[in-house]
Short mmCIF file of C-alpha atoms and ligand atoms in Angstrom, two decimals:
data_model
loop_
_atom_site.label_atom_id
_atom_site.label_comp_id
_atom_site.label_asym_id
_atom_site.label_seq_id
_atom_site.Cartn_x
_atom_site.Cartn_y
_atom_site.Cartn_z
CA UNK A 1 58.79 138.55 109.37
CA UNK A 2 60.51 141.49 107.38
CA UNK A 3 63.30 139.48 105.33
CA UNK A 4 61.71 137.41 102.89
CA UNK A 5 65.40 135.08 103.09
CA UNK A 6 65.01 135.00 106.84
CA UNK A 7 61.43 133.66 106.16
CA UNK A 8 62.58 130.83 103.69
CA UNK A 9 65.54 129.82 105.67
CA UNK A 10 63.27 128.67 107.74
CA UNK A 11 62.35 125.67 105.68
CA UNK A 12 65.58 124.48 105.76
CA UNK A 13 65.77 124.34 109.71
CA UNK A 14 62.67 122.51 110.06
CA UNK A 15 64.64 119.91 107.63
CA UNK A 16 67.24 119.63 109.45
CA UNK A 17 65.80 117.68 112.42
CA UNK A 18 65.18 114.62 110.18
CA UNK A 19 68.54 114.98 107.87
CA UNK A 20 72.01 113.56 108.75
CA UNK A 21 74.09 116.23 106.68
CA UNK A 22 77.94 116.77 107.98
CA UNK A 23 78.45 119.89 109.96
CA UNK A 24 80.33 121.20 107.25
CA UNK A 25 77.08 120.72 104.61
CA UNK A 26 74.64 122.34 107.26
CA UNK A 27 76.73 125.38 107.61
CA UNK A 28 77.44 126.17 104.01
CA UNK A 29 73.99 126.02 103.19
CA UNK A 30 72.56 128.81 104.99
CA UNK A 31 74.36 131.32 102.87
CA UNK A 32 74.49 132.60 99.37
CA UNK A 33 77.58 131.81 97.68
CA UNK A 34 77.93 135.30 95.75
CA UNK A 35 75.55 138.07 95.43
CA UNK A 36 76.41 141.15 92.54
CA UNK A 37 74.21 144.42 92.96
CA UNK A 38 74.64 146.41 89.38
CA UNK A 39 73.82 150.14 88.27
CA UNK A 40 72.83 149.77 84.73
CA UNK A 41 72.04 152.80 82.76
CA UNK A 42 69.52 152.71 80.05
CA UNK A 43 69.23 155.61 77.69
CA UNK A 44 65.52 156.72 77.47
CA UNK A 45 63.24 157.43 74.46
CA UNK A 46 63.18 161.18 75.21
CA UNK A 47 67.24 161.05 75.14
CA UNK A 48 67.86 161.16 79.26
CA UNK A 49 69.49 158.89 81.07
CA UNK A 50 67.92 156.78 83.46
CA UNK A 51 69.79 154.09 86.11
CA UNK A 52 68.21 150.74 87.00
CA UNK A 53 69.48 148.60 90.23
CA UNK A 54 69.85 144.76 89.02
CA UNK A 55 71.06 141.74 90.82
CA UNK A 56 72.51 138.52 90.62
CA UNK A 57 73.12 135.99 93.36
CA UNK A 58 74.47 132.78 92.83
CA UNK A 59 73.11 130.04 95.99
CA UNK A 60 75.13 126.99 95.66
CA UNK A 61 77.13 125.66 93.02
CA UNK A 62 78.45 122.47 94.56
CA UNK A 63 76.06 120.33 92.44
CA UNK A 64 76.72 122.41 89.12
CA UNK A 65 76.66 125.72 87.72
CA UNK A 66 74.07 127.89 89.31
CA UNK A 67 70.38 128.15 87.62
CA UNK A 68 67.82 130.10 87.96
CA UNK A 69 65.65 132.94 86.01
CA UNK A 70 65.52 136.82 85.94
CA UNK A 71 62.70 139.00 87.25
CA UNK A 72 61.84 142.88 85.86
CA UNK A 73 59.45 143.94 88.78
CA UNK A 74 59.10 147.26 90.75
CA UNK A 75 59.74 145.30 94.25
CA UNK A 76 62.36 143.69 93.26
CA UNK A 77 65.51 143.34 96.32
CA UNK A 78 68.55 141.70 97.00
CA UNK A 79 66.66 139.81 99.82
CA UNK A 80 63.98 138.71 97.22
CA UNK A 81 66.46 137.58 95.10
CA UNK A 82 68.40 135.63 97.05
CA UNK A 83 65.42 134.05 98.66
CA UNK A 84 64.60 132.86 95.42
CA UNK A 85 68.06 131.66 94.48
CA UNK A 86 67.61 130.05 98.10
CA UNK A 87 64.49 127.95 96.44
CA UNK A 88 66.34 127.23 92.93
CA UNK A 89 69.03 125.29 94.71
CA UNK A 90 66.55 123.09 97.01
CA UNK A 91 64.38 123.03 93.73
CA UNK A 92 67.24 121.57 91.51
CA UNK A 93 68.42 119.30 94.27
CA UNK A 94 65.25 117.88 94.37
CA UNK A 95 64.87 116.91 90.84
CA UNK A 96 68.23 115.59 90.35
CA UNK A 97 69.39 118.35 87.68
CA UNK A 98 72.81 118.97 87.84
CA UNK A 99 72.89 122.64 88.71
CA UNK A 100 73.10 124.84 92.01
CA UNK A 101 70.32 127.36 92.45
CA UNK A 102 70.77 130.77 90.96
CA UNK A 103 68.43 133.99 90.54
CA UNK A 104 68.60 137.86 89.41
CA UNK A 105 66.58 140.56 88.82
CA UNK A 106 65.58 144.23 88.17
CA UNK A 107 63.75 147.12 89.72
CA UNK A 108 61.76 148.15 87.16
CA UNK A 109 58.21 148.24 86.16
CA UNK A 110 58.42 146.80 82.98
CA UNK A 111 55.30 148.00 81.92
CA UNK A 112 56.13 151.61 81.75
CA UNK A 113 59.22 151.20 79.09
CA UNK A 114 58.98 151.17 75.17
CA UNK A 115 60.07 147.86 73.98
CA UNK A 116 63.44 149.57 72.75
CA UNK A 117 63.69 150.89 76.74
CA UNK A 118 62.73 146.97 77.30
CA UNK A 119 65.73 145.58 75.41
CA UNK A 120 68.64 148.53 76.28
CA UNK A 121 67.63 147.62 79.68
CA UNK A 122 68.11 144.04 78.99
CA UNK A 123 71.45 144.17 76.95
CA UNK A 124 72.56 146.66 79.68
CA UNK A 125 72.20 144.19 82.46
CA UNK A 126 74.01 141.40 80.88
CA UNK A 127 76.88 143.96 80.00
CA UNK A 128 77.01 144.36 84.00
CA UNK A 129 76.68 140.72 84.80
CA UNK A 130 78.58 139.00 81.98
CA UNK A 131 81.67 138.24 84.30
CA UNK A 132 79.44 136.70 86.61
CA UNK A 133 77.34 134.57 84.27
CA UNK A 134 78.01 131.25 81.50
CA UNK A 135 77.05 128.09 80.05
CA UNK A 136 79.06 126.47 82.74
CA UNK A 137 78.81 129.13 85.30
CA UNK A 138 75.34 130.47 86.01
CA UNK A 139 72.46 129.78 83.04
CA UNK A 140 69.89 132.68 83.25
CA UNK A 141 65.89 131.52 82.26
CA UNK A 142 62.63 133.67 81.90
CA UNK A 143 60.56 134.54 85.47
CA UNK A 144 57.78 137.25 86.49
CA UNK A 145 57.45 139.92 83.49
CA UNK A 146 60.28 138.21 81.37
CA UNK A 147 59.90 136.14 78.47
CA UNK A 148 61.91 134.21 75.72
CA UNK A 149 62.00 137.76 73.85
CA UNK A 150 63.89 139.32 76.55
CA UNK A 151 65.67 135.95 77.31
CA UNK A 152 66.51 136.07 73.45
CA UNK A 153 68.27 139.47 73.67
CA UNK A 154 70.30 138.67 76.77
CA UNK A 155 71.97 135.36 74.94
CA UNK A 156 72.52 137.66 71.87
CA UNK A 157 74.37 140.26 74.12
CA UNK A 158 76.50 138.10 75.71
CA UNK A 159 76.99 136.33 72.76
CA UNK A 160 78.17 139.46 71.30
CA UNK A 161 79.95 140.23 74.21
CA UNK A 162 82.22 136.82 74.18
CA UNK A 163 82.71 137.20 70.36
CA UNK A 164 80.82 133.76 70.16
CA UNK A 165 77.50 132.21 70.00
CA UNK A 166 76.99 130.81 73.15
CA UNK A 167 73.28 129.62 73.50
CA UNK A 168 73.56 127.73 76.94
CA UNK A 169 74.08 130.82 78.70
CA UNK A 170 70.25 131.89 78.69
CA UNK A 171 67.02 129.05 78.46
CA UNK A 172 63.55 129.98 77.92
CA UNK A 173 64.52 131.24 74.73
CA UNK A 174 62.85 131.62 71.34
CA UNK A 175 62.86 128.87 69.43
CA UNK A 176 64.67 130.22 66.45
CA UNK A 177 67.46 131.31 68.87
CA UNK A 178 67.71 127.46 70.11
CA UNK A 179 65.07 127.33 72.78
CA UNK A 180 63.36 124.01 73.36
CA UNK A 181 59.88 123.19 72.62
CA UNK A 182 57.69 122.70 75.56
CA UNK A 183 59.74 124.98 77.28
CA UNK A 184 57.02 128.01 77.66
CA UNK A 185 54.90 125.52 78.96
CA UNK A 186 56.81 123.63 80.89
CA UNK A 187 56.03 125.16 84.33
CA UNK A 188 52.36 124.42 84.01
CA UNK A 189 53.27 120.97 82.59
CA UNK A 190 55.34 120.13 85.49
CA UNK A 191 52.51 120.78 87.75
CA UNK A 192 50.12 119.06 85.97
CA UNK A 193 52.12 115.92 86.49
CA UNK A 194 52.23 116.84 89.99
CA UNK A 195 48.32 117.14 90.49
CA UNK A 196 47.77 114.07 88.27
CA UNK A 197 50.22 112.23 90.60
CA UNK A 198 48.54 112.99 93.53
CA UNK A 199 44.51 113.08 93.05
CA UNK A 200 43.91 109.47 93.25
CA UNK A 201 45.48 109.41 96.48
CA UNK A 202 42.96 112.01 97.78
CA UNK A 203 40.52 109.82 96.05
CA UNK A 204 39.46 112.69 94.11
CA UNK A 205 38.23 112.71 90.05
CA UNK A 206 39.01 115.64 87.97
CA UNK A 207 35.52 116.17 86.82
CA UNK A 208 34.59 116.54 90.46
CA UNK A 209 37.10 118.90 91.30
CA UNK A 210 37.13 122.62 91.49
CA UNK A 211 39.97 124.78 91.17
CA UNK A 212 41.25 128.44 91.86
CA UNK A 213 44.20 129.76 90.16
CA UNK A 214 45.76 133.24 91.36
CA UNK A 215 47.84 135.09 88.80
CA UNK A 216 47.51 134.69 84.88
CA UNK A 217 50.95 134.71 83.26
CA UNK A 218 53.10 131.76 81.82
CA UNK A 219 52.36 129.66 85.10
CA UNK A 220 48.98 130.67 85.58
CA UNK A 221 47.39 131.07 82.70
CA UNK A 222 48.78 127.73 81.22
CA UNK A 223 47.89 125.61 84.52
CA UNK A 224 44.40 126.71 83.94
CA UNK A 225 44.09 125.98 80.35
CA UNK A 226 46.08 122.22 81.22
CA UNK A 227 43.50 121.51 84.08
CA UNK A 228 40.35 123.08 82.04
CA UNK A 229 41.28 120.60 78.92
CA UNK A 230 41.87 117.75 81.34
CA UNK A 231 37.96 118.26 82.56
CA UNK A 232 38.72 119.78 86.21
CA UNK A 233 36.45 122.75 86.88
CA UNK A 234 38.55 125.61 87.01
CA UNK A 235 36.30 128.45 88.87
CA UNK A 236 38.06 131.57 89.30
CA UNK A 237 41.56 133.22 88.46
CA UNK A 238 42.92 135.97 88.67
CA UNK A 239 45.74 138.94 87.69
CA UNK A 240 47.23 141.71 89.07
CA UNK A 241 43.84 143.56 88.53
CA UNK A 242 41.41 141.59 90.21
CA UNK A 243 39.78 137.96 90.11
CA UNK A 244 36.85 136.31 88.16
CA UNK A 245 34.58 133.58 89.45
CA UNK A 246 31.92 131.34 87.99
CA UNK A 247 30.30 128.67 90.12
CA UNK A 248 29.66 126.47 87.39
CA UNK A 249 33.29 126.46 85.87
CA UNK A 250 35.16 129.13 83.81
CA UNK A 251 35.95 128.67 79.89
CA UNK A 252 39.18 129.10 80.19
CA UNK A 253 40.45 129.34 76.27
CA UNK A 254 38.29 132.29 75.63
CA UNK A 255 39.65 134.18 78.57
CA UNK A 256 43.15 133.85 77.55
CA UNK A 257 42.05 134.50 74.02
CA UNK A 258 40.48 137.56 75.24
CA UNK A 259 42.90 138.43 77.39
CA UNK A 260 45.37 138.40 74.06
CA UNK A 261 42.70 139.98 72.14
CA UNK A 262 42.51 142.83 74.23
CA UNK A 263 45.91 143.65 75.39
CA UNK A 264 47.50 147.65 74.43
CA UNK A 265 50.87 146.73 74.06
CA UNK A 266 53.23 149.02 75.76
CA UNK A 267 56.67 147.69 75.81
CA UNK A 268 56.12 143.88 75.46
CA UNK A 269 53.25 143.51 78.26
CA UNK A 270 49.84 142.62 78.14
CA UNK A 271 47.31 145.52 79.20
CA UNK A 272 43.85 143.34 79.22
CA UNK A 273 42.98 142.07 82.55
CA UNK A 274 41.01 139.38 83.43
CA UNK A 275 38.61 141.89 84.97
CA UNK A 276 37.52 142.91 81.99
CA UNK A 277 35.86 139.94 80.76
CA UNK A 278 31.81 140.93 81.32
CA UNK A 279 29.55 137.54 82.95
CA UNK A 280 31.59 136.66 85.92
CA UNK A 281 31.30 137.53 89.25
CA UNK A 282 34.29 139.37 90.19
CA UNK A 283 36.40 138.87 92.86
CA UNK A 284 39.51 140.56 94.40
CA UNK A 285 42.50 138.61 95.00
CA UNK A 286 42.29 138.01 98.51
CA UNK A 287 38.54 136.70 98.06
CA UNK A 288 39.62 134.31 95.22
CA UNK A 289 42.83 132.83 97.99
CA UNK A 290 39.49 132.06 100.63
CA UNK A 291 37.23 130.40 98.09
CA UNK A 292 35.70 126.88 98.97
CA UNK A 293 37.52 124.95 96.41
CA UNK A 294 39.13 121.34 96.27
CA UNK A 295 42.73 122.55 94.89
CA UNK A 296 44.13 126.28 95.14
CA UNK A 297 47.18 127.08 92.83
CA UNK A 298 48.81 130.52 93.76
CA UNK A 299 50.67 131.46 90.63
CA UNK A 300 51.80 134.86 91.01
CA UNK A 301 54.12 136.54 93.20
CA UNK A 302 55.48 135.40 97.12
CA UNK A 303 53.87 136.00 100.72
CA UNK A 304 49.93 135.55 99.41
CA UNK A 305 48.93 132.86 102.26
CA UNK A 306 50.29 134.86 105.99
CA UNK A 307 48.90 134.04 109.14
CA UNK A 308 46.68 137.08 108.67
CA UNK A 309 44.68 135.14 106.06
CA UNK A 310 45.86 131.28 106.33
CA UNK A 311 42.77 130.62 108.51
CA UNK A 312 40.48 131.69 106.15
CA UNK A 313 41.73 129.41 103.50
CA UNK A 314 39.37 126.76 102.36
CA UNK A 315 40.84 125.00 99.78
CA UNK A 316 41.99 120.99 100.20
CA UNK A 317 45.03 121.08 98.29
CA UNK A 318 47.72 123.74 97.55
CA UNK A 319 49.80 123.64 94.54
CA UNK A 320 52.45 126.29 94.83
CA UNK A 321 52.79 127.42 90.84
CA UNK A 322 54.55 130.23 92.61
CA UNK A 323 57.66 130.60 94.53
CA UNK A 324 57.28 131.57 97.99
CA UNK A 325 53.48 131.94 97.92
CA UNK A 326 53.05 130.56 101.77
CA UNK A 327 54.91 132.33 104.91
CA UNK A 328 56.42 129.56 107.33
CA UNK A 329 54.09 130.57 109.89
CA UNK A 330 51.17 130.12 107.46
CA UNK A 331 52.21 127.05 106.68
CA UNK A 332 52.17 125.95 110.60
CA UNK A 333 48.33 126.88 110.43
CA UNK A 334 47.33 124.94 106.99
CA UNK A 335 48.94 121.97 108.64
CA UNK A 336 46.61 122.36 111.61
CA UNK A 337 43.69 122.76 109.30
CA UNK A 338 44.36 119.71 107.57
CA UNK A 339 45.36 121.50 104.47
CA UNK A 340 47.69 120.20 102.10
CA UNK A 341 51.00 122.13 100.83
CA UNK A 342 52.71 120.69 97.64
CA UNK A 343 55.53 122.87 97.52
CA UNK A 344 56.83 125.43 95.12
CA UNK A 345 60.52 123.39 94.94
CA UNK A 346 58.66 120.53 93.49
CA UNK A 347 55.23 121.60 91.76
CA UNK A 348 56.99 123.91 89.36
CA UNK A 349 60.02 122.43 88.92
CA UNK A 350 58.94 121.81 85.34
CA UNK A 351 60.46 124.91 84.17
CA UNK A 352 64.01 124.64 85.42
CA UNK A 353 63.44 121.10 84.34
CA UNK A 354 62.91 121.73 81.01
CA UNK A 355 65.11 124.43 81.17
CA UNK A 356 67.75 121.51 81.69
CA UNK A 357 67.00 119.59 78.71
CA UNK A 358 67.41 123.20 76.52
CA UNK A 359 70.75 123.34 77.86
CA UNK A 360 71.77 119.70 77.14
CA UNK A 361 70.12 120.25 73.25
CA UNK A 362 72.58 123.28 72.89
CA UNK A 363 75.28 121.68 73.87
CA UNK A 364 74.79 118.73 71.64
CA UNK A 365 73.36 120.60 68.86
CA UNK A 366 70.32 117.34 68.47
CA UNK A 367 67.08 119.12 69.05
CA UNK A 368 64.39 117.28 70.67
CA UNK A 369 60.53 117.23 69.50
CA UNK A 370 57.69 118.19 71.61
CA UNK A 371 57.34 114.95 72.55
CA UNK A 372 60.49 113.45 73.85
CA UNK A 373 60.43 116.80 76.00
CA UNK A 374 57.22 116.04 77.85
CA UNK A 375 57.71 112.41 78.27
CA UNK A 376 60.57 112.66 79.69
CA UNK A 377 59.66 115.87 82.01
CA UNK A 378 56.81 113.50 82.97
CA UNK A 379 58.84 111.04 84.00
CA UNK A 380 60.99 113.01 85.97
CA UNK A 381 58.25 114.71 87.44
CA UNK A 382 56.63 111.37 88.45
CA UNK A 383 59.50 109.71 89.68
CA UNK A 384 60.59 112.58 92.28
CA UNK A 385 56.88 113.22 92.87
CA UNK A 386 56.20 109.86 94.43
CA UNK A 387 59.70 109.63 95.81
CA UNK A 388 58.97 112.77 98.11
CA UNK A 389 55.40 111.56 98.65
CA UNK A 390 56.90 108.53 100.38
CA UNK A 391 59.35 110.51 102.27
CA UNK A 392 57.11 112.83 103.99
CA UNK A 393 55.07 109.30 104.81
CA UNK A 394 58.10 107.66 106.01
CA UNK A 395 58.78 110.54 108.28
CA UNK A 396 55.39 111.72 109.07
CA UNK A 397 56.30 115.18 107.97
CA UNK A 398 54.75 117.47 105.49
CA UNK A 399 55.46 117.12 101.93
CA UNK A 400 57.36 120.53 102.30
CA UNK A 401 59.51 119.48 104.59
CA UNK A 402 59.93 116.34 102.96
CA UNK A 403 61.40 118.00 99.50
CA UNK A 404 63.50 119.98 101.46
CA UNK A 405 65.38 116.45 103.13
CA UNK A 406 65.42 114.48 99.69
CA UNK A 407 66.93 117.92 98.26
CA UNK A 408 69.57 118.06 100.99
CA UNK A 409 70.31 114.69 101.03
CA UNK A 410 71.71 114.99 97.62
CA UNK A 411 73.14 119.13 98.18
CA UNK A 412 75.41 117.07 101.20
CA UNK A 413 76.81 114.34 99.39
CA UNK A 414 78.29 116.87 96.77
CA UNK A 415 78.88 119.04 99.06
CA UNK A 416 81.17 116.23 101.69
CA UNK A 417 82.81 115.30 98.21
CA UNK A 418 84.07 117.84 97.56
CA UNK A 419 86.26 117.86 100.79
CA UNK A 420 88.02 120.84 102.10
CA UNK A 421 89.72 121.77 99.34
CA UNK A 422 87.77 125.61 99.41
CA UNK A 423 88.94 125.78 102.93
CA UNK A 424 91.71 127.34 105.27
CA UNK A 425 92.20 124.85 107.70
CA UNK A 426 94.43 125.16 110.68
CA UNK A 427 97.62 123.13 109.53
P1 NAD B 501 54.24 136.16 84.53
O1 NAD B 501 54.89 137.49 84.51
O2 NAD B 501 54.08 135.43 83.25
O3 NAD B 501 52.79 136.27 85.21
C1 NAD B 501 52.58 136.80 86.49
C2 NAD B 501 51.08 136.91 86.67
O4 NAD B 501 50.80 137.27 88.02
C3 NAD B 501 50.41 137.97 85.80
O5 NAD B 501 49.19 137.47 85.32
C4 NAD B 501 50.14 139.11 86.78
O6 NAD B 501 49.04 139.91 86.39
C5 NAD B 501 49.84 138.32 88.02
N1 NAD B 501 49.99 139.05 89.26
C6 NAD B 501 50.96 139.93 89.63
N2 NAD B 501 50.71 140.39 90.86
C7 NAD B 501 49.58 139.77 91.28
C8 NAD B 501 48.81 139.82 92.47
N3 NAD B 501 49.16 140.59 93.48
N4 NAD B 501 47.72 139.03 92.54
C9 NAD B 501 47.35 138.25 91.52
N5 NAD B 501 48.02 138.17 90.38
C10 NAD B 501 49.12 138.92 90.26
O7 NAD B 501 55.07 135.32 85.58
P2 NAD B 501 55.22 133.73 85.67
O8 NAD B 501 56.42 133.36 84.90
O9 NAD B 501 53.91 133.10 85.40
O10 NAD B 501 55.60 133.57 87.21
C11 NAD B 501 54.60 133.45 88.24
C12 NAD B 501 55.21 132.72 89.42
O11 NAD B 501 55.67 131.44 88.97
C13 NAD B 501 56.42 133.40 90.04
O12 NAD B 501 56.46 133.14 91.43
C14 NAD B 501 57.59 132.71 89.39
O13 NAD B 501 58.77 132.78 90.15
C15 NAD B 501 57.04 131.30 89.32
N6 NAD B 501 57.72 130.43 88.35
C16 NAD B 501 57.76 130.75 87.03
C17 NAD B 501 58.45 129.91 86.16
C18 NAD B 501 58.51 130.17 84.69
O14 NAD B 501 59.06 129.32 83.98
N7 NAD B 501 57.96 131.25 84.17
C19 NAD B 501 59.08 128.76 86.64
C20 NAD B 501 59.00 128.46 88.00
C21 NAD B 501 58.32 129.31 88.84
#
């Protein structure tokens, strides 16, 4: 399927058949609420001008302002970023955070600008979005090839911009700007709840179970560290270069360490590549997605498992660490396979989660430690884990579908009470 939006919308039709939402719920959710396109024009090292396309789109905001994080990629689109707006709302929804879904991005290869390049670019595109954008409006957050550095300008700018420090526009940021701790973790942390949830009902041990991981950035990288410390044999992962695989279990700390070691810093990116690393076998990406292991975790980027490879794929368990990593019509063929999908709106809802508890510290001003954040992300994470778990038992569905009907369940009630008071009517 060509339109990535079509694709996900999907999900929410396949929900439908076991939800009771109003008329009125069902047809407001199958569009995007707003969606800005922006020109922003960043004035090069070398003195020319150069002019980026970014984007905003705003889901749903019936449960709360929208949410959701910014992308700097070459492939970013309007239809990628609205499909994962799409996801933010169901993902929200489904952990009970009061937000809609949100999502922006640019098209840009990050990689290829100076870090001054790196933050005109970023200052630029919150000068084009600032209308759109607040603490109470639409919160931006850190996705692919953005970080709490770049997150950290974009507060500053539009902090600048309102003539007033306004930290709960932007999470994910630094620390010293009033991010939260645990919050650059907090994506892998989710998911590690999520696993930890859900091996003894596979009857399965960490120390007898293998793991891939596809992609090595914040989600990635971290995942594999959390599972390698918590004794599961992690056995290959991969970047945007290539994959490494060791039968007998990765060491995952010295790869990232190398990995830091080795990176040539252009702009704010690391260089190194997994590949690099000498002793492994190496893989390509598509190889590490059809390894025979007990859990896969695609971490990277969307539409990795198609139908042209989902019946190649080996693995028990999926943990979506990504968004979008699975087609609809891959998803069709796991389920025959006997393969299960934890979805992407639950397994990394840590970061948006934790996202949420940045935005509640700067609005009080009380500042959390490290561990009030993670005990209560775990209990979150828990609670809406097993609440799902017993859904898609209830209703004999997969676990996908059943996120999608506790999300909606709670997306209709806010959106029946809020009445008709948006709406024309005809008297
Ligand atoms: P990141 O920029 O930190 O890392 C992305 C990683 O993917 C890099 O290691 C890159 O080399 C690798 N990669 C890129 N293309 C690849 C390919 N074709 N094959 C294999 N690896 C590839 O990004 P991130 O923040 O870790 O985000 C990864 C995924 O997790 C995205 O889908 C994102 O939307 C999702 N996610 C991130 C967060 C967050 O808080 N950062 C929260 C929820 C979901």
């Amino acid at each position: 399927m060509s339109s990535l939006f079509a694709d996900a919308s999907q999900r929410l039709q396949q929900a439908l058949k076991y939800t009771t939402l109003s008329e009125d719920a069902i047809e407001s959710l199958k569009y995007a609420k707003s969606s800005l396109s922006v020109s922003i024009p960043v004035r090069m090292d070398d003195g020319s001008l150069k002019v980026f396309q970014g984007y905003r789109v705003r889901y749903d905001d019936s449960r709360g302002a929208g949410k959701g994080g910014v992308r700097y990629h070459p492939n970013v689109t309007l239809d990628e970023v609205q499909s994962l707006a799409f996801w933010m709302t169901f993902k929200c929804a489904a952990l009970n955070l009061p937000f809609g879904g949100a999502k922006g991005g640019i098209a840009v290869n990050p990689k290829a600008l100076s870090r001054l390049e790196l933050e005109r670019l970023s200052r630029g595109y919150i000068d084009a979005i600032a209308d759109f954008i607040g603490p109470d409006v639409d919160i931006l957050a850190p996705d692919v090839y953005t970080n709490a550095m770049v997150m950290g300008w974009m507060m500053d700018q539009y902090s600048i911009i309102r003539r007033q420090n306004t930290l709960g526009v932007v999470t994910g940021k630094p620390i010293a700007m009033g991010g939260s701790l645990g919050r650059d973790a907090a994506t892998a942390t989710g998911a590690l709840f999520v696993i930890k949830t859900m091996l003894p009902k596979f009857e399965m041990k960490p120390q007898e179970t293998t793991v891939a991981v596809q992609g090595f950035g914040n989600a990635g990288a971290t995942i594999a560290e959390l599972l390698y410390r918590a004794g599961y044999k992690v056995v290959a992962v991969s970047d945007s270069k290539g994959a490494i695989y060791s039968k007998s279990g990765l060491d995952i700390p010295s790869i990232r360490q190398h990995k830091n070691s080795t990176r040539e810093i252009q702009a704010v990116y690391c260089e190194g590549s997994v590949c690099n690393i000498a002793d492994h076998d190496r893989l390509s990406n598509e190889e590490l997605l059809e390894l025979e292991v007990d859990i896969l975790l695609p971490a990277a980027l969307e539409n990795q498992i198609t139908e042209v490879n989902a019946n190649n794929i080996k693995a028990k368990l999926i943990f979506e660490l990504a968004n979008g990593p699975i087609t609809s019509s891959a998803d069709a063929i796991l389920e025959k396979k006997g393969i299960y999908v934890f979805p992407d709106i639950l397994v990394n809802a840590g970061g948006v989660t934790v996202s949420y508890f940045e935005w509640v510290q700067n609005r009080n001003g009380l500042y959390w430690t490290l561990d009030e954040v993670n005990q209560t992300l775990q209990r979150k994470m828990l609670e809406e884990t097993e609440r799902i778990w017993s859904i898609a038992q209830e209703l004999s569905t997969s676990v996908r579908t059943a996120a999608y009907v506790h999300a909606m369940q709670r997306l209709g009630e806010a959106i029946d009470a809020k009445g008709t008071r948006n709406y024309y009517t005809s008297h």
